[in-house]
Amino acid sequence: MDAGSLQMQLLDLKTKDLWNGKFAELKSKLQELEVQKCMHIVQHKWAALKEIPPSYSTHGIVFQNAIVR
């Protein structure tokens, strides 16, 4: 093997390691963003549920305009 061939193989190895590291980092960031997105959605759903007023009457609970006594 000559020096040029060894240099090319070394460069290929470094490039593979670099790209493997980049893809692993991107995958990790995408997973983290997906978790953050889910948490954001959950928080908004809970906030929206809290804003829905309960439907109570003096005689019972109202379900879709029907009073349960």
N, CA, C and O atoms as a CHARMM CRD file, in Angstrom:
* protein
*
  276
    1    1 MET  N      0.83900  -1.17800   0.00000 PROA 1      0.00000
    2    1 MET  CA     0.00000   0.00000   0.00000 PROA 1      0.00000
    3    1 MET  C      0.88300   1.23900   0.00000 PROA 1      0.00000
    4    1 MET  O      1.89600   1.30900   0.69600 PROA 1      0.00000
    5    2 ASP  N      0.47900   2.18900  -0.78100 PROA 2      0.00000
    6    2 ASP  CA     1.25700   3.42700  -0.80000 PROA 2      0.00000
    7    2 ASP  C      0.63300   4.45600   0.14600 PROA 2      0.00000
    8    2 ASP  O     -0.47500   4.26400   0.64700 PROA 2      0.00000
    9    3 ALA  N      1.34900   5.52700   0.37600 PROA 3      0.00000
   10    3 ALA  CA     0.92100   6.55600   1.32700 PROA 3      0.00000
   11    3 ALA  C     -0.37700   7.22800   0.87700 PROA 3      0.00000
   12    3 ALA  O     -1.22200   7.55400   1.71000 PROA 3      0.00000
   13    4 GLY  N     -0.54000   7.43500  -0.41700 PROA 4      0.00000
   14    4 GLY  CA    -1.76300   8.06700  -0.93200 PROA 4      0.00000
   15    4 GLY  C     -2.99800   7.24000  -0.64700 PROA 4      0.00000
   16    4 GLY  O     -4.04500   7.77400  -0.28200 PROA 4      0.00000
   17    5 SER  N     -2.87000   5.92700  -0.81700 PROA 5      0.00000
   18    5 SER  CA    -3.98500   5.02100  -0.55100 PROA 5      0.00000
   19    5 SER  C     -4.34700   5.02000   0.93300 PROA 5      0.00000
   20    5 SER  O     -5.52500   5.03300   1.28900 PROA 5      0.00000
   21    6 LEU  N     -3.33300   5.00400   1.79100 PROA 6      0.00000
   22    6 LEU  CA    -3.57600   5.04800   3.23700 PROA 6      0.00000
   23    6 LEU  C     -4.24800   6.35300   3.64700 PROA 6      0.00000
   24    6 LEU  O     -5.14600   6.36000   4.48900 PROA 6      0.00000
   25    7 GLN  N     -3.80700   7.45600   3.04500 PROA 7      0.00000
   26    7 GLN  CA    -4.41400   8.75100   3.35800 PROA 7      0.00000
   27    7 GLN  C     -5.88800   8.77000   2.94600 PROA 7      0.00000
   28    7 GLN  O     -6.72700   9.30200   3.67300 PROA 7      0.00000
   29    8 MET  N     -6.20100   8.20000   1.80000 PROA 8      0.00000
   30    8 MET  CA    -7.58700   8.15200   1.33300 PROA 8      0.00000
   31    8 MET  C     -8.44500   7.28900   2.25600 PROA 8      0.00000
   32    8 MET  O     -9.58400   7.64500   2.55900 PROA 8      0.00000
   33    9 GLN  N     -7.90100   6.15200   2.70300 PROA 9      0.00000
   34    9 GLN  CA    -8.64400   5.28800   3.61800 PROA 9      0.00000
   35    9 GLN  C     -8.87500   5.98600   4.95300 PROA 9      0.00000
   36    9 GLN  O     -9.95900   5.89200   5.53000 PROA 9      0.00000
   37   10 LEU  N     -7.85900   6.68300   5.43900 PROA 10     0.00000
   38   10 LEU  CA    -7.99000   7.42700   6.68800 PROA 10     0.00000
   39   10 LEU  C     -9.03600   8.52900   6.54300 PROA 10     0.00000
   40   10 LEU  O     -9.85000   8.74200   7.44100 PROA 10     0.00000
   41   11 LEU  N     -9.01000   9.21800   5.42500 PROA 11     0.00000
   42   11 LEU  CA    -9.98700  10.27100   5.16500 PROA 11     0.00000
   43   11 LEU  C    -11.40100   9.69000   5.10600 PROA 11     0.00000
   44   11 LEU  O    -12.34000  10.28000   5.63900 PROA 11     0.00000
   45   12 ASP  N    -11.54900   8.53000   4.45500 PROA 12     0.00000
   46   12 ASP  CA   -12.85600   7.86700   4.39600 PROA 12     0.00000
   47   12 ASP  C    -13.35600   7.51000   5.79200 PROA 12     0.00000
   48   12 ASP  O    -14.53100   7.70500   6.10300 PROA 12     0.00000
   49   13 LEU  N    -12.46100   6.98600   6.63500 PROA 13     0.00000
   50   13 LEU  CA   -12.84800   6.63300   8.00400 PROA 13     0.00000
   51   13 LEU  C    -13.27100   7.86100   8.79600 PROA 13     0.00000
   52   13 LEU  O    -14.27500   7.83100   9.50800 PROA 13     0.00000
   53   14 LYS  N    -12.50700   8.93900   8.67200 PROA 14     0.00000
   54   14 LYS  CA   -12.84900  10.17400   9.38000 PROA 14     0.00000
   55   14 LYS  C    -14.19200  10.71500   8.90000 PROA 14     0.00000
   56   14 LYS  O    -15.01000  11.17400   9.69800 PROA 14     0.00000
   57   15 THR  N    -14.40900  10.65500   7.58300 PROA 15     0.00000
   58   15 THR  CA   -15.66100  11.14800   7.01600 PROA 15     0.00000
   59   15 THR  C    -16.83900  10.31000   7.50200 PROA 15     0.00000
   60   15 THR  O    -17.88500  10.85500   7.85400 PROA 15     0.00000
   61   16 LYS  N    -16.67300   8.97400   7.52200 PROA 16     0.00000
   62   16 LYS  CA   -17.73600   8.09900   8.01300 PROA 16     0.00000
   63   16 LYS  C    -18.05000   8.40300   9.47000 PROA 16     0.00000
   64   16 LYS  O    -19.21600   8.51200   9.84900 PROA 16     0.00000
   65   17 ASP  N    -17.01300   8.53800  10.28500 PROA 17     0.00000
   66   17 ASP  CA   -17.21800   8.85200  11.69800 PROA 17     0.00000
   67   17 ASP  C    -17.91300  10.19600  11.86200 PROA 17     0.00000
   68   17 ASP  O    -18.80000  10.35000  12.70100 PROA 17     0.00000
   69   18 LEU  N    -17.50100  11.16600  11.05300 PROA 18     0.00000
   70   18 LEU  CA   -18.10400  12.49500  11.12000 PROA 18     0.00000
   71   18 LEU  C    -19.59300  12.42000  10.79700 PROA 18     0.00000
   72   18 LEU  O    -20.41700  12.96500  11.53000 PROA 18     0.00000
   73   19 TRP  N    -19.94100  11.74000   9.69200 PROA 19     0.00000
   74   19 TRP  CA   -21.34300  11.65000   9.29500 PROA 19     0.00000
   75   19 TRP  C    -22.14900  10.79700  10.26800 PROA 19     0.00000
   76   19 TRP  O    -23.30200  11.11600  10.55800 PROA 19     0.00000
   77   20 ASN  N    -21.56100   9.72600  10.77000 PROA 20     0.00000
   78   20 ASN  CA   -22.26500   8.91200  11.76900 PROA 20     0.00000
   79   20 ASN  C    -22.57900   9.74100  13.00600 PROA 20     0.00000
   80   20 ASN  O    -23.67700   9.66500  13.55800 PROA 20     0.00000
   81   21 GLY  N    -21.60200  10.53200  13.43200 PROA 21     0.00000
   82   21 GLY  CA   -21.81700  11.41000  14.58000 PROA 21     0.00000
   83   21 GLY  C    -22.88700  12.45300  14.30600 PROA 21     0.00000
   84   21 GLY  O    -23.72900  12.72800  15.16100 PROA 21     0.00000
   85   22 LYS  N    -22.85400  13.03500  13.10700 PROA 22     0.00000
   86   22 LYS  CA   -23.85200  14.04700  12.73500 PROA 22     0.00000
   87   22 LYS  C    -25.25500  13.44800  12.71800 PROA 22     0.00000
   88   22 LYS  O    -26.19600  14.04100  13.24500 PROA 22     0.00000
   89   23 PHE  N    -25.39100  12.25900  12.10300 PROA 23     0.00000
   90   23 PHE  CA   -26.70700  11.62800  12.03500 PROA 23     0.00000
   91   23 PHE  C    -27.20100  11.22400  13.42200 PROA 23     0.00000
   92   23 PHE  O    -28.38900  11.35800  13.71500 PROA 23     0.00000
   93   24 ALA  N    -26.31900  10.73800  14.26400 PROA 24     0.00000
   94   24 ALA  CA   -26.71300  10.37600  15.62800 PROA 24     0.00000
   95   24 ALA  C    -27.17500  11.61600  16.38500 PROA 24     0.00000
   96   24 ALA  O    -28.16800  11.57500  17.11200 PROA 24     0.00000
   97   25 GLU  N    -26.45300  12.71400  16.21200 PROA 25     0.00000
   98   25 GLU  CA   -26.82300  13.97000  16.87300 PROA 25     0.00000
   99   25 GLU  C    -28.17100  14.47900  16.35900 PROA 25     0.00000
  100   25 GLU  O    -29.01600  14.90400  17.14700 PROA 25     0.00000
  101   26 LEU  N    -28.37400  14.43600  15.04100 PROA 26     0.00000
  102   26 LEU  CA   -29.64300  14.88000  14.46700 PROA 26     0.00000
  103   26 LEU  C    -30.80500  14.00600  14.93000 PROA 26     0.00000
  104   26 LEU  O    -31.88800  14.50900  15.22700 PROA 26     0.00000
  105   27 LYS  N    -30.57300  12.69400  14.99000 PROA 27     0.00000
  106   27 LYS  CA   -31.61700  11.77800  15.45300 PROA 27     0.00000
  107   27 LYS  C    -31.99900  12.09300  16.89400 PROA 27     0.00000
  108   27 LYS  O    -33.18000  12.10800  17.24100 PROA 27     0.00000
  109   28 SER  N    -31.00900  12.34000  17.71800 PROA 28     0.00000
  110   28 SER  CA   -31.25400  12.67600  19.11300 PROA 28     0.00000
  111   28 SER  C    -32.04500  13.97700  19.23400 PROA 28     0.00000
  112   28 SER  O    -32.98400  14.06900  20.02500 PROA 28     0.00000
  113   29 LYS  N    -31.66200  14.97800  18.44800 PROA 29     0.00000
  114   29 LYS  CA   -32.37400  16.26300  18.48100 PROA 29     0.00000
  115   29 LYS  C    -33.81300  16.11200  17.99200 PROA 29     0.00000
  116   29 LYS  O    -34.72500  16.71600  18.55700 PROA 29     0.00000
  117   30 LEU  N    -34.02100  15.30900  16.94300 PROA 30     0.00000
  118   30 LEU  CA   -35.37700  15.08500  16.44400 PROA 30     0.00000
  119   30 LEU  C    -36.25000  14.38500  17.48500 PROA 30     0.00000
  120   30 LEU  O    -37.42400  14.71800  17.64400 PROA 30     0.00000
  121   31 GLN  N    -35.67300  13.41900  18.18800 PROA 31     0.00000
  122   31 GLN  CA   -36.42200  12.73500  19.24200 PROA 31     0.00000
  123   31 GLN  C    -36.77600  13.70600  20.36100 PROA 31     0.00000
  124   31 GLN  O    -37.89100  13.67700  20.88200 PROA 31     0.00000
  125   32 GLU  N    -35.83900  14.55500  20.72800 PROA 32     0.00000
  126   32 GLU  CA   -36.08500  15.54600  21.77300 PROA 32     0.00000
  127   32 GLU  C    -37.17700  16.52600  21.34100 PROA 32     0.00000
  128   32 GLU  O    -38.04800  16.87600  22.13700 PROA 32     0.00000
  129   33 LEU  N    -37.12900  16.96600  20.08400 PROA 33     0.00000
  130   33 LEU  CA   -38.15200  17.87600  19.57100 PROA 33     0.00000
  131   33 LEU  C    -39.52400  17.21000  19.54100 PROA 33     0.00000
  132   33 LEU  O    -40.53500  17.85900  19.81100 PROA 33     0.00000
  133   34 GLU  N    -39.56500  15.93400  19.21800 PROA 34     0.00000
  134   34 GLU  CA   -40.83600  15.20800  19.19200 PROA 34     0.00000
  135   34 GLU  C    -41.43400  15.13200  20.59400 PROA 34     0.00000
  136   34 GLU  O    -42.64300  15.29100  20.76400 PROA 34     0.00000
  137   35 VAL  N    -40.59700  14.89000  21.59100 PROA 35     0.00000
  138   35 VAL  CA   -41.06600  14.85300  22.98000 PROA 35     0.00000
  139   35 VAL  C    -41.58300  16.23100  23.38800 PROA 35     0.00000
  140   35 VAL  O    -42.64300  16.33800  24.00500 PROA 35     0.00000
  141   36 GLN  N    -40.83700  17.28600  23.04700 PROA 36     0.00000
  142   36 GLN  CA   -41.26700  18.64600  23.37500 PROA 36     0.00000
  143   36 GLN  C    -42.59100  18.98200  22.69600 PROA 36     0.00000
  144   36 GLN  O    -43.46000  19.61600  23.29300 PROA 36     0.00000
  145   37 LYS  N    -42.73800  18.55500  21.45300 PROA 37     0.00000
  146   37 LYS  CA   -43.97200  18.79500  20.70500 PROA 37     0.00000
  147   37 LYS  C    -45.14900  18.11300  21.40600 PROA 37     0.00000
  148   37 LYS  O    -46.21000  18.71400  21.56900 PROA 37     0.00000
  149   38 CYS  N    -44.95900  16.86400  21.81800 PROA 38     0.00000
  150   38 CYS  CA   -46.01600  16.12800  22.51400 PROA 38     0.00000
  151   38 CYS  C    -46.37300  16.79400  23.83600 PROA 38     0.00000
  152   38 CYS  O    -47.55100  16.90900  24.17400 PROA 38     0.00000
  153   39 MET  N    -45.37900  17.22800  24.57600 PROA 39     0.00000
  154   39 MET  CA   -45.62600  17.90400  25.85300 PROA 39     0.00000
  155   39 MET  C    -46.39200  19.20700  25.62800 PROA 39     0.00000
  156   39 MET  O    -47.28900  19.54400  26.40000 PROA 39     0.00000
  157   40 HSD  N    -46.04200  19.92700  24.58700 PROA 40     0.00000
  158   40 HSD  CA   -46.72000  21.18100  24.25500 PROA 40     0.00000
  159   40 HSD  C    -48.19300  20.91700  23.93300 PROA 40     0.00000
  160   40 HSD  O    -49.07400  21.64500  24.39000 PROA 40     0.00000
  161   41 ILE  N    -48.45100  19.87900  23.15000 PROA 41     0.00000
  162   41 ILE  CA   -49.82500  19.51900  22.79000 PROA 41     0.00000
  163   41 ILE  C    -50.61800  19.13500  24.03500 PROA 41     0.00000
  164   41 ILE  O    -51.75900  19.56300  24.20400 PROA 41     0.00000
  165   42 VAL  N    -50.01500  18.33000  24.90400 PROA 42     0.00000
  166   42 VAL  CA   -50.69400  17.89600  26.12900 PROA 42     0.00000
  167   42 VAL  C    -51.04100  19.09400  27.00100 PROA 42     0.00000
  168   42 VAL  O    -52.14600  19.16800  27.53800 PROA 42     0.00000
  169   43 GLN  N    -50.11300  20.03000  27.14800 PROA 43     0.00000
  170   43 GLN  CA   -50.37100  21.21300  27.97000 PROA 43     0.00000
  171   43 GLN  C    -51.53200  22.02300  27.41100 PROA 43     0.00000
  172   43 GLN  O    -52.37000  22.51300  28.16900 PROA 43     0.00000
  173   44 HSD  N    -51.58800  22.16500  26.09200 PROA 44     0.00000
  174   44 HSD  CA   -52.68000  22.92400  25.48700 PROA 44     0.00000
  175   44 HSD  C    -54.01400  22.20200  25.63200 PROA 44     0.00000
  176   44 HSD  O    -55.04800  22.84300  25.81900 PROA 44     0.00000
  177   45 LYS  N    -53.99900  20.87700  25.54700 PROA 45     0.00000
  178   45 LYS  CA   -55.24500  20.13100  25.72300 PROA 45     0.00000
  179   45 LYS  C    -55.75700  20.27700  27.14900 PROA 45     0.00000
  180   45 LYS  O    -56.95500  20.46600  27.35900 PROA 45     0.00000
  181   46 TRP  N    -54.85700  20.19100  28.13900 PROA 46     0.00000
  182   46 TRP  CA   -55.27700  20.35100  29.52600 PROA 46     0.00000
  183   46 TRP  C    -55.78600  21.76300  29.76900 PROA 46     0.00000
  184   46 TRP  O    -56.77500  21.96000  30.47600 PROA 46     0.00000
  185   47 ALA  N    -55.11000  22.74400  29.18400 PROA 47     0.00000
  186   47 ALA  CA   -55.55200  24.12800  29.34600 PROA 47     0.00000
  187   47 ALA  C    -56.93700  24.31000  28.72800 PROA 47     0.00000
  188   47 ALA  O    -57.78900  24.98400  29.30600 PROA 47     0.00000
  189   48 ALA  N    -57.16400  23.71700  27.56900 PROA 48     0.00000
  190   48 ALA  CA   -58.46600  23.82100  26.91200 PROA 48     0.00000
  191   48 ALA  C    -59.54500  23.11800  27.73200 PROA 48     0.00000
  192   48 ALA  O    -60.66400  23.62000  27.83900 PROA 48     0.00000
  193   49 LEU  N    -59.22200  21.96400  28.30800 PROA 49     0.00000
  194   49 LEU  CA   -60.19300  21.25500  29.14200 PROA 49     0.00000
  195   49 LEU  C    -60.55700  22.06100  30.38200 PROA 49     0.00000
  196   49 LEU  O    -61.71000  22.05400  30.81200 PROA 49     0.00000
  197   50 LYS  N    -59.58600  22.75000  30.95300 PROA 50     0.00000
  198   50 LYS  CA   -59.84700  23.56000  32.14400 PROA 50     0.00000
  199   50 LYS  C    -60.74300  24.75100  31.82600 PROA 50     0.00000
  200   50 LYS  O    -61.44400  25.25100  32.70600 PROA 50     0.00000
  201   51 GLU  N    -60.72600  25.20900  30.57300 PROA 51     0.00000
  202   51 GLU  CA   -61.53700  26.35900  30.18300 PROA 51     0.00000
  203   51 GLU  C    -62.99400  25.99000  29.93000 PROA 51     0.00000
  204   51 GLU  O    -63.85100  26.87200  29.89000 PROA 51     0.00000
  205   52 ILE  N    -63.29000  24.70700  29.76000 PROA 52     0.00000
  206   52 ILE  CA   -64.67200  24.28000  29.53300 PROA 52     0.00000
  207   52 ILE  C    -65.41100  24.35200  30.86100 PROA 52     0.00000
  208   52 ILE  O    -65.03600  23.68100  31.82100 PROA 52     0.00000
  209   53 PRO  N    -66.46300  25.16600  30.91600 PROA 53     0.00000
  210   53 PRO  CA   -67.17900  25.28500  32.19600 PROA 53     0.00000
  211   53 PRO  C    -67.98800  24.02200  32.47900 PROA 53     0.00000
  212   53 PRO  O    -68.56300  23.43000  31.56600 PROA 53     0.00000
  213   54 PRO  N    -68.02900  23.61600  33.73200 PROA 54     0.00000
  214   54 PRO  CA   -68.84800  22.45400  34.07600 PROA 54     0.00000
  215   54 PRO  C    -70.32800  22.82300  33.94600 PROA 54     0.00000
  216   54 PRO  O    -70.70700  23.95600  34.24200 PROA 54     0.00000
  217   55 SER  N    -71.15200  21.89400  33.51500 PROA 55     0.00000
  218   55 SER  CA   -72.58400  22.14200  33.33700 PROA 55     0.00000
  219   55 SER  C    -73.34200  21.53000  34.50800 PROA 55     0.00000
  220   55 SER  O    -73.70900  20.35600  34.48200 PROA 55     0.00000
  221   56 TYR  N    -73.57000  22.34000  35.52900 PROA 56     0.00000
  222   56 TYR  CA   -74.30100  21.88700  36.70900 PROA 56     0.00000
  223   56 TYR  C    -75.61500  22.64700  36.81200 PROA 56     0.00000
  224   56 TYR  O    -75.69100  23.81700  36.43500 PROA 56     0.00000
  225   57 SER  N    -76.63400  21.99700  37.31200 PROA 57     0.00000
  226   57 SER  CA   -77.88800  22.66600  37.63400 PROA 57     0.00000
  227   57 SER  C    -78.14500  22.45700  39.11800 PROA 57     0.00000
  228   57 SER  O    -77.37900  21.76600  39.79000 PROA 57     0.00000
  229   58 THR  N    -79.21400  23.04800  39.63500 PROA 58     0.00000
  230   58 THR  CA   -79.50200  22.89100  41.06200 PROA 58     0.00000
  231   58 THR  C    -80.04400  21.50500  41.37700 PROA 58     0.00000
  232   58 THR  O    -80.02700  21.08100  42.53300 PROA 58     0.00000
  233   59 HSD  N    -80.53000  20.78800  40.35000 PROA 59     0.00000
  234   59 HSD  CA   -81.13900  19.48000  40.58400 PROA 59     0.00000
  235   59 HSD  C    -80.27000  18.31100  40.15300 PROA 59     0.00000
  236   59 HSD  O    -80.60900  17.16100  40.43400 PROA 59     0.00000
  237   60 GLY  N    -79.18300  18.56900  39.49300 PROA 60     0.00000
  238   60 GLY  CA   -78.34600  17.47300  39.04000 PROA 60     0.00000
  239   60 GLY  C    -77.32100  17.96200  38.03200 PROA 60     0.00000
  240   60 GLY  O    -77.10700  19.16400  37.87500 PROA 60     0.00000
  241   61 ILE  N    -76.70500  17.03300  37.36500 PROA 61     0.00000
  242   61 ILE  CA   -75.68300  17.35200  36.37200 PROA 61     0.00000
  243   61 ILE  C    -76.33200  17.35200  34.99600 PROA 61     0.00000
  244   61 ILE  O    -77.11700  16.45900  34.67500 PROA 61     0.00000
  245   62 VAL  N    -76.01200  18.33300  34.20000 PROA 62     0.00000
  246   62 VAL  CA   -76.57600  18.42900  32.85800 PROA 62     0.00000
  247   62 VAL  C    -75.63600  17.75200  31.87100 PROA 62     0.00000
  248   62 VAL  O    -74.46200  18.11200  31.78300 PROA 62     0.00000
  249   63 PHE  N    -76.13900  16.78500  31.13700 PROA 63     0.00000
  250   63 PHE  CA   -75.39100  16.12100  30.07600 PROA 63     0.00000
  251   63 PHE  C    -76.11100  16.39500  28.75900 PROA 63     0.00000
  252   63 PHE  O    -77.21000  15.88600  28.53700 PROA 63     0.00000
  253   64 GLN  N    -75.52000  17.16900  27.91200 PROA 64     0.00000
  254   64 GLN  CA   -76.07400  17.48100  26.59600 PROA 64     0.00000
  255   64 GLN  C    -77.54100  17.89900  26.70500 PROA 64     0.00000
  256   64 GLN  O    -78.41000  17.34300  26.03400 PROA 64     0.00000
  257   65 ASN  N    -77.79500  18.87700  27.55100 PROA 65     0.00000
  258   65 ASN  CA   -79.12100  19.47700  27.74500 PROA 65     0.00000
  259   65 ASN  C    -80.14400  18.53900  28.38400 PROA 65     0.00000
  260   65 ASN  O    -81.34000  18.82100  28.32000 PROA 65     0.00000
  261   66 ALA  N    -79.72700  17.46300  28.98200 PROA 66     0.00000
  262   66 ALA  CA   -80.62600  16.57400  29.71400 PROA 66     0.00000
  263   66 ALA  C    -80.20100  16.58200  31.17000 PROA 66     0.00000
  264   66 ALA  O    -79.01800  16.43100  31.47500 PROA 66     0.00000
  265   67 ILE  N    -81.15200  16.75500  32.06200 PROA 67     0.00000
  266   67 ILE  CA   -80.83700  16.82400  33.48900 PROA 67     0.00000
  267   67 ILE  C    -80.93100  15.42600  34.09400 PROA 67     0.00000
  268   67 ILE  O    -81.93300  14.73200  33.92000 PROA 67     0.00000
  269   68 VAL  N    -79.88600  15.02200  34.80100 PROA 68     0.00000
  270   68 VAL  CA   -79.86200  13.74300  35.50600 PROA 68     0.00000
  271   68 VAL  C    -80.19600  14.02900  36.95500 PROA 68     0.00000
  272   68 VAL  O    -79.50800  14.81900  37.60200 PROA 68     0.00000
  273   69 ARG  N    -81.24700  13.39700  37.48200 PROA 69     0.00000
  274   69 ARG  CA   -81.68100  13.66900  38.86800 PROA 69     0.00000
  275   69 ARG  C    -81.53100  12.44800  39.72300 PROA 69     0.00000
  276   69 ARG  O    -81.84400  12.48500  40.91300 PROA 69     0.00000
